[in-house]
């Protein structure tokens, strides 16, 4: 074999080997794809199997519920049939009882009518009813007269009650006025007591000083004037003393006003 043919044979062998490797790679790729497809198909199969099992379980539950409903329906049908039979029996009994009652009622009415016709009970009954009506009318008239007298008495009492209520309101107003005046009087009394105590204290203080002290006398007159002028308001019709106190003021204030001059 020549070198060239050997070289061509080697090249051809390499081509075949390359082709074989390419084919092998394709086969491997195809095998991997097939494995992926198989894995995917297996997963889908498992999912479908799970769904199918869930549906089978739901179907079993529904079949069980359906069986229960059928049993319940059969029981209700039997109960309905029994109730219908009882109703028919009760209707028959009611019809027979009603028929017997109608016959008894007709028989009783016939006997009552015959008895009334025989002894004239109807006529006597009408007379008795008329007498009872007259008695009731008389009683109602008496009650109406009594009510009229009571209404007149109540009207008279109502007038007196209104007058008493009016007098009560007036007395309440007078009481409130007196209470207000009493409160004002108490306030003035308390103020007068406080002023009197204050003036007595001032009198004691002044008695400790010389009575011929002009400054002391002026100070004393000013205090007396302020206290008495605040307590007793001056009335134009009353004469005033030296320090501004009314002639009708309490004796304690008059004596206090005149005290510096009495010695």
PDB file of C-alpha atoms in Angstrom:
ATOM      1  CA  UNK A   1       0.000   0.000   0.000  1.00  0.00           C
ATOM      2  CA  UNK A   2       1.402   3.350  -0.930  1.00  0.00           C
ATOM      3  CA  UNK A   3       1.755   6.241   1.447  1.00  0.00           C
ATOM      4  CA  UNK A   4      -0.913   8.259  -0.291  1.00  0.00           C
ATOM      5  CA  UNK A   5      -3.455   5.508  -0.098  1.00  0.00           C
ATOM      6  CA  UNK A   6      -2.541   5.007   3.548  1.00  0.00           C
ATOM      7  CA  UNK A   7      -2.974   8.680   4.165  1.00  0.00           C
ATOM      8  CA  UNK A   8      -6.369   8.657   2.432  1.00  0.00           C
ATOM      9  CA  UNK A   9      -7.333   5.577   4.429  1.00  0.00           C
ATOM     10  CA  UNK A  10      -6.370   7.384   7.647  1.00  0.00           C
ATOM     11  CA  UNK A  11      -8.348  10.455   6.599  1.00  0.00           C
ATOM     12  CA  UNK A  12     -11.293   8.277   5.702  1.00  0.00           C
ATOM     13  CA  UNK A  13     -11.019   6.471   9.031  1.00  0.00           C
ATOM     14  CA  UNK A  14     -10.920   9.794  10.851  1.00  0.00           C
ATOM     15  CA  UNK A  15     -13.985  10.906   8.922  1.00  0.00           C
ATOM     16  CA  UNK A  16     -15.746   7.725   9.876  1.00  0.00           C
ATOM     17  CA  UNK A  17     -14.650   8.116  13.485  1.00  0.00           C
ATOM     18  CA  UNK A  18     -15.822  11.737  13.485  1.00  0.00           C
ATOM     19  CA  UNK A  19     -19.093  10.655  11.935  1.00  0.00           C
ATOM     20  CA  UNK A  20     -19.389   7.895  14.512  1.00  0.00           C
ATOM     21  CA  UNK A  21     -18.704  10.366  17.326  1.00  0.00           C
ATOM     22  CA  UNK A  22     -21.247  12.777  15.861  1.00  0.00           C
ATOM     23  CA  UNK A  23     -23.767   9.976  15.610  1.00  0.00           C
ATOM     24  CA  UNK A  24     -22.983   8.899  19.181  1.00  0.00           C
ATOM     25  CA  UNK A  25     -23.388  12.492  20.402  1.00  0.00           C
ATOM     26  CA  UNK A  26     -26.699  12.691  18.554  1.00  0.00           C
ATOM     27  CA  UNK A  27     -27.758   9.375  20.045  1.00  0.00           C
ATOM     28  CA  UNK A  28     -26.732  10.546  23.523  1.00  0.00           C
ATOM     29  CA  UNK A  29     -28.562  13.823  23.021  1.00  0.00           C
ATOM     30  CA  UNK A  30     -31.585  11.909  21.828  1.00  0.00           C
ATOM     31  CA  UNK A  31     -31.272   9.557  24.801  1.00  0.00           C
ATOM     32  CA  UNK A  32     -31.111  12.561  27.184  1.00  0.00           C
ATOM     33  CA  UNK A  33     -34.094  14.149  25.462  1.00  0.00           C
ATOM     34  CA  UNK A  34     -35.957  10.873  25.687  1.00  0.00           C
ATOM     35  CA  UNK A  35     -35.044  10.618  29.360  1.00  0.00           C
ATOM     36  CA  UNK A  36     -36.288  14.182  29.933  1.00  0.00           C
ATOM     37  CA  UNK A  37     -39.457  13.327  28.050  1.00  0.00           C
ATOM     38  CA  UNK A  38     -39.821  10.143  30.081  1.00  0.00           C
ATOM     39  CA  UNK A  39     -39.225  12.080  33.315  1.00  0.00           C
ATOM     40  CA  UNK A  40     -41.712  14.736  32.286  1.00  0.00           C
ATOM     41  CA  UNK A  41     -44.183  12.070  31.212  1.00  0.00           C
ATOM     42  CA  UNK A  42     -43.630  10.262  34.511  1.00  0.00           C
ATOM     43  CA  UNK A  43     -44.292  13.488  36.455  1.00  0.00           C
ATOM     44  CA  UNK A  44     -47.390  14.187  34.404  1.00  0.00           C
ATOM     45  CA  UNK A  45     -48.457  10.583  34.898  1.00  0.00           C
ATOM     46  CA  UNK A  46     -47.963  10.925  38.647  1.00  0.00           C
ATOM     47  CA  UNK A  47     -49.929  14.193  38.677  1.00  0.00           C
ATOM     48  CA  UNK A  48     -52.696  12.640  36.635  1.00  0.00           C
ATOM     49  CA  UNK A  49     -52.592   9.613  38.906  1.00  0.00           C
ATOM     50  CA  UNK A  50     -52.889  11.887  41.965  1.00  0.00           C
ATOM     51  CA  UNK A  51     -55.755  13.788  40.356  1.00  0.00           C
ATOM     52  CA  UNK A  52     -57.392  10.528  39.381  1.00  0.00           C
ATOM     53  CA  UNK A  53     -57.039   9.195  42.904  1.00  0.00           C
ATOM     54  CA  UNK A  54     -58.502  12.445  44.274  1.00  0.00           C
ATOM     55  CA  UNK A  55     -61.379  12.210  41.818  1.00  0.00           C
ATOM     56  CA  UNK A  56     -61.858   8.555  42.706  1.00  0.00           C
ATOM     57  CA  UNK A  57     -61.987   9.509  46.392  1.00  0.00           C
ATOM     58  CA  UNK A  58     -64.444  12.322  45.673  1.00  0.00           C
ATOM     59  CA  UNK A  59     -66.490   9.962  43.550  1.00  0.00           C
ATOM     60  CA  UNK A  60     -66.471   7.405  46.370  1.00  0.00           C
ATOM     61  CA  UNK A  61     -67.578  10.077  48.858  1.00  0.00           C
ATOM     62  CA  UNK A  62     -70.303  11.270  46.515  1.00  0.00           C
ATOM     63  CA  UNK A  63     -71.384   7.695  45.885  1.00  0.00           C
ATOM     64  CA  UNK A  64     -71.534   7.144  49.651  1.00  0.00           C
ATOM     65  CA  UNK A  65     -73.514  10.369  50.111  1.00  0.00           C
ATOM     66  CA  UNK A  66     -75.794   9.367  47.269  1.00  0.00           C
ATOM     67  CA  UNK A  67     -76.396   6.039  48.981  1.00  0.00           C
ATOM     68  CA  UNK A  68     -77.184   7.849  52.214  1.00  0.00           C
ATOM     69  CA  UNK A  69     -79.552  10.188  50.366  1.00  0.00           C
ATOM     70  CA  UNK A  70     -81.274   7.215  48.780  1.00  0.00           C
ATOM     71  CA  UNK A  71     -81.655   5.561  52.175  1.00  0.00           C
ATOM     72  CA  UNK A  72     -82.981   8.824  53.635  1.00  0.00           C
ATOM     73  CA  UNK A  73     -85.296   9.267  50.645  1.00  0.00           C
ATOM     74  CA  UNK A  74     -86.659   5.759  51.091  1.00  0.00           C
ATOM     75  CA  UNK A  75     -87.225   6.438  54.786  1.00  0.00           C
ATOM     76  CA  UNK A  76     -89.000   9.713  53.951  1.00  0.00           C
ATOM     77  CA  UNK A  77     -91.134   7.969  51.354  1.00  0.00           C
ATOM     78  CA  UNK A  78     -92.139   5.347  53.903  1.00  0.00           C
ATOM     79  CA  UNK A  79     -92.858   8.069  56.465  1.00  0.00           C
ATOM     80  CA  UNK A  80     -94.850  10.047  53.893  1.00  0.00           C
ATOM     81  CA  UNK A  81     -96.816   6.948  53.011  1.00  0.00           C
ATOM     82  CA  UNK A  82     -97.566   6.304  56.681  1.00  0.00           C
ATOM     83  CA  UNK A  83     -98.601   9.944  57.220  1.00  0.00           C
ATOM     84  CA  UNK A  84    -100.829   9.797  54.135  1.00  0.00           C
ATOM     85  CA  UNK A  85    -102.499   6.649  55.430  1.00  0.00           C
ATOM     86  CA  UNK A  86    -103.001   8.250  58.852  1.00  0.00           C
ATOM     87  CA  UNK A  87    -104.404  11.379  57.197  1.00  0.00           C
ATOM     88  CA  UNK A  88    -106.869   9.324  55.180  1.00  0.00           C
ATOM     89  CA  UNK A  89    -107.940   7.452  58.301  1.00  0.00           C
ATOM     90  CA  UNK A  90    -108.334  10.726  60.230  1.00  0.00           C
ATOM     91  CA  UNK A  91    -110.331  12.248  57.367  1.00  0.00           C
ATOM     92  CA  UNK A  92    -112.615   9.257  57.355  1.00  0.00           C
ATOM     93  CA  UNK A  93    -113.016   9.457  61.138  1.00  0.00           C
ATOM     94  CA  UNK A  94    -113.614  13.214  60.917  1.00  0.00           C
ATOM     95  CA  UNK A  95    -116.219  12.754  58.199  1.00  0.00           C
ATOM     96  CA  UNK A  96    -118.044  10.111  60.207  1.00  0.00           C
ATOM     97  CA  UNK A  97    -117.871  12.230  63.392  1.00  0.00           C
ATOM     98  CA  UNK A  98    -119.056  15.341  61.563  1.00  0.00           C
ATOM     99  CA  UNK A  99    -121.950  13.435  60.041  1.00  0.00           C
ATOM    100  CA  UNK A 100    -122.906  12.044  63.458  1.00  0.00           C
ATOM    101  CA  UNK A 101    -122.644  15.521  65.030  1.00  0.00           C
ATOM    102  CA  UNK A 102    -124.840  16.990  62.294  1.00  0.00           C
ATOM    103  CA  UNK A 103    -127.439  14.296  62.898  1.00  0.00           C
ATOM    104  CA  UNK A 104    -127.281  14.852  66.676  1.00  0.00           C
ATOM    105  CA  UNK A 105    -127.549  18.624  66.206  1.00  0.00           C
ATOM    106  CA  UNK A 106    -130.574  18.292  63.938  1.00  0.00           C
ATOM    107  CA  UNK A 107    -132.152  15.867  66.386  1.00  0.00           C
ATOM    108  CA  UNK A 108    -131.482  18.217  69.322  1.00  0.00           C
ATOM    109  CA  UNK A 109    -132.860  21.249  67.452  1.00  0.00           C
ATOM    110  CA  UNK A 110    -135.973  19.277  66.531  1.00  0.00           C
ATOM    111  CA  UNK A 111    -136.482  18.224  70.161  1.00  0.00           C
ATOM    112  CA  UNK A 112    -135.982  21.792  71.423  1.00  0.00           C
ATOM    113  CA  UNK A 113    -138.392  23.142  68.824  1.00  0.00           C
ATOM    114  CA  UNK A 114    -141.008  20.558  69.743  1.00  0.00           C
ATOM    115  CA  UNK A 115    -140.532  21.348  73.450  1.00  0.00           C
ATOM    116  CA  UNK A 116    -140.851  25.112  72.871  1.00  0.00           C
ATOM    117  CA  UNK A 117    -143.937  24.664  70.734  1.00  0.00           C
ATOM    118  CA  UNK A 118    -145.487  22.359  73.315  1.00  0.00           C
ATOM    119  CA  UNK A 119    -144.910  24.546  76.409  1.00  0.00           C
ATOM    120  CA  UNK A 120    -144.748  28.033  74.729  1.00  0.00           C
ATOM    121  CA  UNK A 121    -141.269  28.619  76.102  1.00  0.00           C
ATOM    122  CA  UNK A 122    -140.398  31.048  73.309  1.00  0.00           C
ATOM    123  CA  UNK A 123    -143.152  33.480  74.209  1.00  0.00           C
ATOM    124  CA  UNK A 124    -142.243  33.370  77.904  1.00  0.00           C
ATOM    125  CA  UNK A 125    -138.618  33.829  77.021  1.00  0.00           C
ATOM    126  CA  UNK A 126    -139.411  36.965  75.000  1.00  0.00           C
ATOM    127  CA  UNK A 127    -141.339  38.412  77.928  1.00  0.00           C
ATOM    128  CA  UNK A 128    -138.491  37.578  80.288  1.00  0.00           C
ATOM    129  CA  UNK A 129    -136.015  39.243  77.936  1.00  0.00           C
ATOM    130  CA  UNK A 130    -138.161  42.395  77.783  1.00  0.00           C
ATOM    131  CA  UNK A 131    -138.355  42.548  81.584  1.00  0.00           C
ATOM    132  CA  UNK A 132    -134.606  42.073  81.877  1.00  0.00           C
ATOM    133  CA  UNK A 133    -134.045  44.839  79.330  1.00  0.00           C
ATOM    134  CA  UNK A 134    -136.298  47.216  81.268  1.00  0.00           C
ATOM    135  CA  UNK A 135    -134.472  46.416  84.506  1.00  0.00           C
ATOM    136  CA  UNK A 136    -131.089  46.991  82.859  1.00  0.00           C
ATOM    137  CA  UNK A 137    -132.286  50.304  81.357  1.00  0.00           C
ATOM    138  CA  UNK A 138    -133.489  51.447  84.784  1.00  0.00           C
ATOM    139  CA  UNK A 139    -130.170  50.479  86.372  1.00  0.00           C
ATOM    140  CA  UNK A 140    -128.253  52.347  83.667  1.00  0.00           C
ATOM    141  CA  UNK A 141    -130.378  55.475  84.184  1.00  0.00           C
ATOM    142  CA  UNK A 142    -129.728  55.335  87.935  1.00  0.00           C
ATOM    143  CA  UNK A 143    -126.010  54.948  87.306  1.00  0.00           C
ATOM    144  CA  UNK A 144    -126.097  57.898  84.876  1.00  0.00           C
ATOM    145  CA  UNK A 145    -127.798  60.101  87.504  1.00  0.00           C
ATOM    146  CA  UNK A 146    -125.233  59.068  90.105  1.00  0.00           C
ATOM    147  CA  UNK A 147    -122.412  59.873  87.676  1.00  0.00           C
ATOM    148  CA  UNK A 148    -123.916  63.294  86.947  1.00  0.00           C
ATOM    149  CA  UNK A 149    -124.058  64.115  90.664  1.00  0.00           C
ATOM    150  CA  UNK A 150    -120.482  62.916  91.109  1.00  0.00           C
ATOM    151  CA  UNK A 151    -119.351  65.046  88.138  1.00  0.00           C
ATOM    152  CA  UNK A 152    -120.986  68.152  89.637  1.00  0.00           C
ATOM    153  CA  UNK A 153    -119.348  67.434  92.989  1.00  0.00           C
ATOM    154  CA  UNK A 154    -115.976  66.926  91.289  1.00  0.00           C
ATOM    155  CA  UNK A 155    -116.359  70.227  89.396  1.00  0.00           C
ATOM    156  CA  UNK A 156    -117.045  72.016  92.701  1.00  0.00           C
ATOM    157  CA  UNK A 157    -114.069  70.313  94.354  1.00  0.00           C
ATOM    158  CA  UNK A 158    -111.925  71.168  91.349  1.00  0.00           C
ATOM    159  CA  UNK A 159    -112.757  74.872  91.734  1.00  0.00           C
ATOM    160  CA  UNK A 160    -111.843  74.777  95.411  1.00  0.00           C
ATOM    161  CA  UNK A 161    -108.658  72.889  94.592  1.00  0.00           C
ATOM    162  CA  UNK A 162    -107.671  75.512  92.006  1.00  0.00           C
ATOM    163  CA  UNK A 163    -108.242  78.280  94.556  1.00  0.00           C
ATOM    164  CA  UNK A 164    -106.151  76.411  97.125  1.00  0.00           C
ATOM    165  CA  UNK A 165    -103.385  75.898  94.570  1.00  0.00           C
ATOM    166  CA  UNK A 166    -103.424  79.624  93.808  1.00  0.00           C
ATOM    167  CA  UNK A 167    -103.259  80.496  97.515  1.00  0.00           C
ATOM    168  CA  UNK A 168    -100.439  77.987  97.963  1.00  0.00           C
ATOM    169  CA  UNK A 169     -98.458  79.602  95.126  1.00  0.00           C
ATOM    170  CA  UNK A 170     -98.962  83.063  96.656  1.00  0.00           C
ATOM    171  CA  UNK A 171     -97.876  81.800 100.084  1.00  0.00           C
ATOM    172  CA  UNK A 172     -94.798  80.167  98.569  1.00  0.00           C
ATOM    173  CA  UNK A 173     -93.857  83.453  96.871  1.00  0.00           C
ATOM    174  CA  UNK A 174     -94.378  85.352 100.143  1.00  0.00           C
ATOM    175  CA  UNK A 175     -92.259  82.762 101.977  1.00  0.00           C
ATOM    176  CA  UNK A 176     -89.448  83.159  99.442  1.00  0.00           C
ATOM    177  CA  UNK A 177     -89.628  86.959  99.788  1.00  0.00           C
ATOM    178  CA  UNK A 178     -89.508  86.719 103.584  1.00  0.00           C
ATOM    179  CA  UNK A 179     -86.564  84.309 103.380  1.00  0.00           C
ATOM    180  CA  UNK A 180     -84.680  86.722 101.118  1.00  0.00           C
ATOM    181  CA  UNK A 181     -85.405  89.640 103.463  1.00  0.00           C
ATOM    182  CA  UNK A 182     -84.368  87.501 106.446  1.00  0.00           C
ATOM    183  CA  UNK A 183     -81.090  86.620 104.727  1.00  0.00           C
ATOM    184  CA  UNK A 184     -80.412  90.323 104.005  1.00  0.00           C
ATOM    185  CA  UNK A 185     -81.248  91.163 107.619  1.00  0.00           C
ATOM    186  CA  UNK A 186     -78.928  88.406 108.899  1.00  0.00           C
ATOM    187  CA  UNK A 187     -76.128  89.692 106.669  1.00  0.00           C
ATOM    188  CA  UNK A 188     -76.623  93.244 107.954  1.00  0.00           C
ATOM    189  CA  UNK A 189     -76.832  91.957 111.521  1.00  0.00           C
ATOM    190  CA  UNK A 190     -73.560  90.035 111.156  1.00  0.00           C
ATOM    191  CA  UNK A 191     -71.917  93.063 109.564  1.00  0.00           C
ATOM    192  CA  UNK A 192     -73.181  95.309 112.388  1.00  0.00           C
ATOM    193  CA  UNK A 193     -71.859  92.851 115.000  1.00  0.00           C
ATOM    194  CA  UNK A 194     -68.454  92.781 113.313  1.00  0.00           C
ATOM    195  CA  UNK A 195     -68.393  96.590 113.082  1.00  0.00           C
ATOM    196  CA  UNK A 196     -69.432  96.927 116.726  1.00  0.00           C
ATOM    197  CA  UNK A 197     -66.662  94.579 117.849  1.00  0.00           C
ATOM    198  CA  UNK A 198     -64.173  96.499 115.737  1.00  0.00           C
ATOM    199  CA  UNK A 199     -65.308  99.853 117.159  1.00  0.00           C
ATOM    200  CA  UNK A 200     -65.177  98.516 120.701  1.00  0.00           C
ATOM    201  CA  UNK A 201     -61.608  97.400 120.065  1.00  0.00           C
ATOM    202  CA  UNK A 202     -60.808 100.850 118.693  1.00  0.00           C
ATOM    203  CA  UNK A 203     -62.456 102.400 121.745  1.00  0.00           C
ATOM    204  CA  UNK A 204     -60.166 100.390 123.984  1.00  0.00           C
ATOM    205  CA  UNK A 205     -57.152 101.519 121.966  1.00  0.00           C
ATOM    206  CA  UNK A 206     -58.241 105.175 122.075  1.00  0.00           C
ATOM    207  CA  UNK A 207     -58.912 105.009 125.808  1.00  0.00           C
ATOM    208  CA  UNK A 208     -55.257 104.195 126.293  1.00  0.00           C
ATOM    209  CA  UNK A 209     -54.251 107.515 124.606  1.00  0.00           C
ATOM    210  CA  UNK A 210     -54.784 111.063 125.878  1.00  0.00           C
ATOM    211  CA  UNK A 211     -58.333 112.268 125.096  1.00  0.00           C
ATOM    212  CA  UNK A 212     -57.135 115.779 124.314  1.00  0.00           C
ATOM    213  CA  UNK A 213     -54.862 114.504 121.509  1.00  0.00           C
ATOM    214  CA  UNK A 214     -56.179 116.220 118.341  1.00  0.00           C
ATOM    215  CA  UNK A 215     -54.543 113.710 115.960  1.00  0.00           C
ATOM    216  CA  UNK A 216     -56.065 110.815 117.905  1.00  0.00           C
ATOM    217  CA  UNK A 217     -59.527 112.426 117.808  1.00  0.00           C
ATOM    218  CA  UNK A 218     -59.328 113.059 114.040  1.00  0.00           C
ATOM    219  CA  UNK A 219     -58.167 109.483 113.446  1.00  0.00           C
ATOM    220  CA  UNK A 220     -60.998 108.192 115.631  1.00  0.00           C
ATOM    221  CA  UNK A 221     -63.641 110.328 113.850  1.00  0.00           C
ATOM    222  CA  UNK A 222     -62.459 109.180 110.399  1.00  0.00           C
ATOM    223  CA  UNK A 223     -62.675 105.472 111.321  1.00  0.00           C
ATOM    224  CA  UNK A 224     -66.071 105.927 112.945  1.00  0.00           C
ATOM    225  CA  UNK A 225     -67.347 107.767 109.891  1.00  0.00           C
ATOM    226  CA  UNK A 226     -66.113 105.112 107.430  1.00  0.00           C
ATOM    227  CA  UNK A 227     -67.548 102.192 109.390  1.00  0.00           C
ATOM    228  CA  UNK A 228     -70.923 103.737 110.129  1.00  0.00           C
ATOM    229  CA  UNK A 229     -71.292 105.251 106.677  1.00  0.00           C
ATOM    230  CA  UNK A 230     -70.688 101.852 105.033  1.00  0.00           C
ATOM    231  CA  UNK A 231     -73.189 100.110 107.316  1.00  0.00           C
ATOM    232  CA  UNK A 232     -76.015 102.660 107.470  1.00  0.00           C
ATOM    233  CA  UNK A 233     -76.956 104.551 104.321  1.00  0.00           C
ATOM    234  CA  UNK A 234     -77.859 108.170 104.774  1.00  0.00           C
ATOM    235  CA  UNK A 235     -81.567 108.999 104.457  1.00  0.00           C
ATOM    236  CA  UNK A 236     -82.445 112.594 103.515  1.00  0.00           C
ATOM    237  CA  UNK A 237     -85.389 112.586 105.892  1.00  0.00           C
ATOM    238  CA  UNK A 238     -83.219 111.623 108.939  1.00  0.00           C
ATOM    239  CA  UNK A 239     -80.922 114.087 110.735  1.00  0.00           C
ATOM    240  CA  UNK A 240     -77.267 113.145 110.985  1.00  0.00           C
ATOM    241  CA  UNK A 241     -74.944 113.271 113.946  1.00  0.00           C
ATOM    242  CA  UNK A 242     -71.444 114.638 113.806  1.00  0.00           C
ATOM    243  CA  UNK A 243     -69.926 111.431 112.411  1.00  0.00           C
ATOM    244  CA  UNK A 244     -72.647 110.744 109.825  1.00  0.00           C
ATOM    245  CA  UNK A 245     -74.755 108.178 111.772  1.00  0.00           C
ATOM    246  CA  UNK A 246     -78.561 108.389 111.579  1.00  0.00           C
ATOM    247  CA  UNK A 247     -80.414 109.502 114.641  1.00  0.00           C
ATOM    248  CA  UNK A 248     -82.246 106.181 114.510  1.00  0.00           C
ATOM    249  CA  UNK A 249     -79.019 104.084 114.517  1.00  0.00           C
ATOM    250  CA  UNK A 250     -78.270 101.638 117.343  1.00  0.00           C
ATOM    251  CA  UNK A 251     -77.280 103.216 120.629  1.00  0.00           C
ATOM    252  CA  UNK A 252     -73.891 101.577 120.581  1.00  0.00           C
ATOM    253  CA  UNK A 253     -72.809 103.564 117.487  1.00  0.00           C
ATOM    254  CA  UNK A 254     -74.252 106.835 118.888  1.00  0.00           C
ATOM    255  CA  UNK A 255     -72.455 106.314 122.144  1.00  0.00           C
ATOM    256  CA  UNK A 256     -69.245 105.468 120.339  1.00  0.00           C
ATOM    257  CA  UNK A 257     -69.538 108.592 118.202  1.00  0.00           C
ATOM    258  CA  UNK A 258     -70.128 110.795 121.242  1.00  0.00           C
ATOM    259  CA  UNK A 259     -67.579 109.022 123.453  1.00  0.00           C
ATOM    260  CA  UNK A 260     -64.615 111.316 122.820  1.00  0.00           C
ATOM    261  CA  UNK A 261     -66.770 114.336 123.780  1.00  0.00           C
ATOM    262  CA  UNK A 262     -68.389 112.783 126.827  1.00  0.00           C
ATOM    263  CA  UNK A 263     -65.330 112.812 128.984  1.00  0.00           C
TER     264      UNK A 263
END
